[in-house]
Coordinates of C-alpha atoms and ligand atoms in Angstrom, one line a residue:
Chain L
M720 CA -22.1 32.4 12.7
L721 CA -25.4 33.0 14.4
L722 CA -25.7 31.0 17.7
I723 CA -29.1 29.8 18.8
H724 CA -30.1 28.6 22.3
C725 CA -32.1 25.4 22.2
P726 CA -34.4 25.2 25.2
Y727 CA -34.5 21.4 25.1
C728 CA -30.8 20.8 24.8
E729 CA -30.1 23.8 27.1
D730 CA -27.1 24.6 24.9
T731 CA -26.2 27.4 22.5
L732 CA -25.4 25.9 19.1
P733 CA -24.6 27.0 15.6
E734 CA -27.4 28.1 13.3
L735 CA -26.6 25.3 10.8
E736 CA -28.1 22.8 13.3
F737 CA -31.5 24.6 13.1
T738 CA -34.3 25.1 10.6
Y739 CA -36.7 28.0 10.4
A740 CA -40.3 27.0 10.5
G741 CA -42.4 30.1 10.1
E742 CA -44.4 32.3 12.5
A743 CA -45.2 31.0 15.9
H744 CA -48.4 31.0 18.0
I745 CA -50.8 30.5 15.0
A746 CA -53.5 28.2 16.4
R747 CA -55.2 25.9 13.9
P748 CA -58.9 26.6 13.9
A749 CA -60.8 23.9 15.8
D750 CA -63.4 23.5 13.1
P751 CA -62.0 24.5 9.7
S752 CA -65.2 23.8 7.9
A753 CA -67.0 26.6 9.9
L754 CA -64.6 29.2 8.5
S755 CA -65.3 31.5 5.6
D756 CA -62.8 31.4 2.6
D757 CA -61.3 34.7 3.8
E758 CA -60.8 33.4 7.3
W759 CA -59.2 30.2 6.0
R760 CA -56.9 32.2 3.7
D761 CA -55.9 34.4 6.7
F762 CA -55.0 31.3 8.7
L763 CA -53.0 29.7 5.9
F764 CA -51.2 32.6 4.4
I765 CA -51.5 36.0 6.1
R766 CA -48.6 36.6 8.4
T767 CA -47.3 39.5 10.6
N768 CA -44.2 40.1 8.5
A769 CA -42.8 42.0 11.4
R770 CA -40.1 44.6 11.2
G771 CA -38.4 44.1 14.5
P772 CA -39.2 41.5 17.2
H773 CA -40.9 38.5 15.5
Y774 CA -42.3 35.3 17.2
E775 CA -41.3 32.3 15.2
R776 CA -40.7 28.6 15.3
W777 CA -37.4 26.9 14.8
R778 CA -36.5 23.2 14.8
H779 CA -33.3 21.8 16.2
I780 CA -31.8 18.9 14.3
G781 CA -30.0 17.7 17.5
C782 CA -33.0 16.9 19.6
G783 CA -35.6 17.0 16.8
R784 CA -37.8 19.5 18.6
F785 CA -39.7 22.5 17.5
F786 CA -39.4 25.5 19.8
N787 CA -40.4 29.2 19.8
A788 CA -38.0 32.1 19.4
L789 CA -38.3 35.8 19.5
R790 CA -36.0 37.2 16.9
D791 CA -35.4 40.8 15.8
T792 CA -35.8 40.7 12.0
V793 CA -33.7 43.9 11.6
S794 CA -30.7 42.9 13.6
D795 CA -31.1 39.1 13.3
R796 CA -30.6 38.9 17.1
F797 CA -32.3 36.2 19.0
L798 CA -34.0 37.9 22.0
T799 CA -35.1 34.7 23.7
T800 CA -36.1 31.1 22.9
Y801 CA -38.6 28.9 24.8
K802 CA -40.3 25.5 24.6
A803 CA -43.2 24.8 22.2
G804 CA -46.5 25.0 24.0
E805 CA -45.3 27.7 26.4
A806 CA -47.1 31.1 26.5
R807 CA -45.8 33.9 24.2
R808 CA -42.9 35.6 26.0
P809 CA -43.7 39.3 26.6
L810 CA -41.7 41.8 24.6
T811 CA -40.7 43.6 27.7
N812 CA -38.4 40.7 28.7
E813 CA -36.2 41.2 25.7
A814 CA -33.8 43.6 27.5
A815 CA -33.1 41.1 30.2
E816 CA -31.8 38.5 27.7
Chain Y
M1155 CA 1.6 -8.8 -0.8
T1156 CA 1.1 -8.5 2.9
N1157 CA -1.9 -8.9 5.1
Q1158 CA -0.4 -6.8 7.8
K1159 CA -2.5 -3.8 8.8
H1160 CA -0.5 -0.7 8.2
Q1161 CA -0.4 1.4 11.3
F1162 CA 1.7 4.6 10.7
D1163 CA 2.5 6.3 14.0
A1164 CA 2.7 9.6 12.2
S1165 CA -0.9 9.3 10.9
P1166 CA -2.7 12.3 12.2
V1167 CA -6.1 10.8 11.7
V1168 CA -7.3 7.2 11.3
V1169 CA -10.7 6.5 9.8
E1170 CA -12.0 2.9 10.2
D1171 CA -15.3 1.2 9.5
L1172 CA -16.8 -0.5 12.5
A1173 CA -18.6 -3.8 12.4
P1174 CA -22.4 -3.7 12.0
A1175 CA -24.3 -3.3 15.3
L1176 CA -27.9 -3.5 16.5
R1177 CA -29.4 0.0 16.5
L1178 CA -32.8 0.8 17.9
S1179 CA -34.7 4.0 17.8
L1180 CA -36.8 4.3 21.0
R1181 CA -39.5 6.9 21.6
V1182 CA -41.2 6.8 25.0
K1183 CA -43.0 9.5 27.0
P1184 CA -41.0 10.8 30.0
A1185 CA -43.6 9.3 32.4
H1186 CA -42.8 5.8 31.2
R1187 CA -39.1 6.2 30.8
E1188 CA -38.1 4.6 34.1
T1189 CA -40.4 1.6 33.7
L1190 CA -39.2 0.8 30.2
G1191 CA -35.5 1.4 31.2
R1192 CA -35.9 -1.2 33.9
A1193 CA -37.3 -3.7 31.4
L1194 CA -34.4 -3.1 29.0
G1195 CA -31.8 -3.1 31.8
L1196 CA -30.7 0.4 30.8
D1197 CA -31.0 3.5 32.9
L1198 CA -32.2 5.8 30.1
P1199 CA -30.5 9.1 30.6
T1200 CA -32.7 12.3 30.7
R1201 CA -30.2 14.9 29.6
V1202 CA -29.9 15.4 25.8
G1203 CA -26.5 14.1 24.7
S1204 CA -25.8 11.9 27.7
R1205 CA -25.2 8.2 27.6
A1206 CA -25.7 5.1 29.8
A1207 CA -24.2 1.7 29.2
A1208 CA -25.1 -1.7 30.7
N1209 CA -24.6 -5.4 29.6
G1210 CA -22.8 -4.3 26.4
A1211 CA -25.7 -2.1 25.3
E1212 CA -25.6 1.7 25.2
A1213 CA -28.4 4.2 25.3
L1214 CA -28.0 7.8 24.1
C1215 CA -30.6 10.5 24.9
L1216 CA -31.3 12.3 21.6
G1217 CA -34.2 14.3 22.7
P1218 CA -36.7 14.7 25.5
D1219 CA -38.6 11.5 24.5
E1220 CA -36.1 9.9 22.1
W1221 CA -33.2 7.5 22.6
L1222 CA -30.8 5.6 20.4
I1223 CA -29.8 2.2 21.7
V1224 CA -26.7 0.5 20.3
A1225 CA -25.9 -3.1 21.2
P1226 CA -24.0 -6.1 19.7
E1227 CA -25.8 -7.8 16.8
G1228 CA -28.2 -10.5 18.0
T1229 CA -29.0 -8.8 21.3
D1230 CA -32.7 -9.2 22.0
L1231 CA -34.2 -6.1 23.4
A1232 CA -37.5 -6.4 21.6
S1233 CA -38.8 -9.2 23.8
P1234 CA -38.4 -7.4 27.1
A1235 CA -39.7 -4.2 25.5
R1236 CA -42.8 -6.1 24.2
A1237 CA -43.4 -7.6 27.7
A1238 CA -43.4 -4.1 29.2
Y1239 CA -45.6 -2.5 26.5
A1240 CA -48.8 -2.5 28.6
D1241 CA -47.1 -0.6 31.5
A1242 CA -44.9 1.6 29.3
P1243 CA -46.3 2.2 25.8
H1244 CA -43.5 3.1 23.4
S1245 CA -42.2 2.8 19.9
L1246 CA -39.0 0.7 19.3
V1247 CA -37.8 0.6 15.7
D1248 CA -34.9 -1.4 14.4
I1249 CA -32.7 1.0 12.4
S1250 CA -29.6 -1.2 12.3
D1251 CA -29.1 -1.0 8.5
R1252 CA -29.9 2.7 8.2
E1253 CA -26.4 3.8 9.2
I1254 CA -22.8 2.8 9.1
T1255 CA -20.4 3.7 11.9
L1256 CA -17.0 5.1 11.3
R1257 CA -14.3 5.3 14.0
L1258 CA -12.3 8.6 13.8
S1259 CA -9.2 8.8 16.0
G1260 CA -5.7 10.3 16.1
P1261 CA -4.1 13.5 17.3
A1262 CA -5.6 15.7 14.5
V1263 CA -9.1 14.3 14.7
L1264 CA -10.5 17.5 16.2
D1265 CA -9.1 19.4 13.2
L1266 CA -10.8 16.9 10.9
L1267 CA -14.1 17.4 12.6
A1268 CA -13.8 21.1 12.8
A1269 CA -13.4 21.2 9.0
C1270 CA -17.0 19.9 8.5
C1271 CA -18.9 20.3 11.8
P1272 CA -20.2 23.7 12.8
R1273 CA -20.6 22.6 16.4
N1274 CA -17.7 23.2 18.8
I1275 CA -16.6 19.5 19.0
A1276 CA -13.6 20.3 21.2
A1277 CA -16.0 21.5 23.9
M1278 CA -17.9 18.2 23.8
P1279 CA -17.2 16.2 27.0
V1280 CA -15.7 12.7 26.7
G1281 CA -18.5 10.2 27.2
A1282 CA -21.1 12.5 25.6
A1283 CA -22.6 12.2 22.1
A1284 CA -24.7 14.5 19.9
R1285 CA -26.8 14.4 16.8
T1286 CA -25.3 17.2 14.7
V1287 CA -24.4 18.0 11.1
F1288 CA -21.3 17.1 9.1
D1289 CA -21.4 19.4 6.1
S1290 CA -25.2 19.3 6.0
A1291 CA -25.4 15.5 6.5
T1292 CA -27.1 14.5 9.8
V1293 CA -24.7 12.4 11.9
I1294 CA -24.4 11.1 15.4
L1295 CA -21.1 11.8 16.9
W1296 CA -19.9 9.9 20.0
R1297 CA -16.9 11.1 21.9
D1298 CA -15.2 8.0 23.4
G1299 CA -11.9 9.7 24.3
P1300 CA -10.1 13.0 23.9
T1301 CA -9.1 12.1 20.3
D1302 CA -11.4 9.1 19.8
F1303 CA -14.8 9.4 18.1
R1304 CA -17.5 7.3 16.5
M1305 CA -19.7 8.7 13.8
D1306 CA -23.0 7.2 12.7
V1307 CA -23.7 8.2 9.1
W1308 CA -26.8 7.4 7.1
R1309 CA -25.9 5.1 4.3
S1310 CA -27.0 7.4 1.5
F1311 CA -24.8 10.2 2.9
A1312 CA -21.8 7.9 3.4
P1313 CA -20.1 8.5 0.0
H1314 CA -20.3 12.3 0.5
V1315 CA -19.0 12.0 4.1
R1316 CA -16.2 9.6 3.1
S1317 CA -15.0 11.8 0.2
L1318 CA -14.9 14.8 2.5
L1319 CA -13.0 12.8 5.2
T1320 CA -10.5 11.7 2.6
Q1321 CA -10.0 15.3 1.3
V1322 CA -9.6 16.8 4.8
R1323 CA -7.2 14.0 5.8
T1324 CA -5.1 14.7 2.8
E1325 CA -5.0 18.4 3.6
I1326 CA -4.0 17.7 7.2
A1327 CA -1.3 15.2 6.1
A1328 CA 0.0 17.9 3.8
G1329 CA 0.2 20.4 6.6
L1330 CA -2.5 22.7 5.2
Ligands
ZN1475 ZN1 -32.1 20.9 20.9

């Protein structure tokens, strides 16, 4: 079973305690009304669909918290996880994990 | 007919229903944790999964700003919390009837839990607790002793959880 490290529980736990929650670091526009239809469509629906390292959100049932993860979509390996609100982890750090 | 409670020594797992208790869901920002804890007479723990007990009440840290408080029915924690509200804004919700609590004990209790919980329960320290899943039902599991657990189960999930417990106990008793 896939094991995921929760940055809030500081524990590595089975995948079944977690829920996937889409791509990470997508900021909601401050003034949605000012956006064109295309820009709003992009915000709502257009995603990276990365092949390889992918920034994404997960939620842990244990602590009820959303956090960010960098997961390789080819190998399904979690390269790192970090708390919500923290800056995007650079890709160069993945080898250190 | 007998009113004697059967207690078979050979029983590898015992499942019992515990009496209703007061359960409170507490949400408070870390900055106000200490102030509110003082008002409630509980030193609210900060590490997820750790517990603190005082005056018959017990607090479990479920998340960075979330605690579950269990106390005997009739305990009044709402009044001291209300009095401290101005200094420590928080949310305190009575969830007593949301769950039932089962006590799971016996030498094979870890086998029983391993059949339905993906988490490594054997590695959970005695005196800790965790919100986890029991065959997809969210439960809170308290480890009170090496082979002594309490499990809080949402009422609507209880029939499913009970049927699984019965099935696994039967399998364990049959030596499977
Ligand atoms: Zn967690």
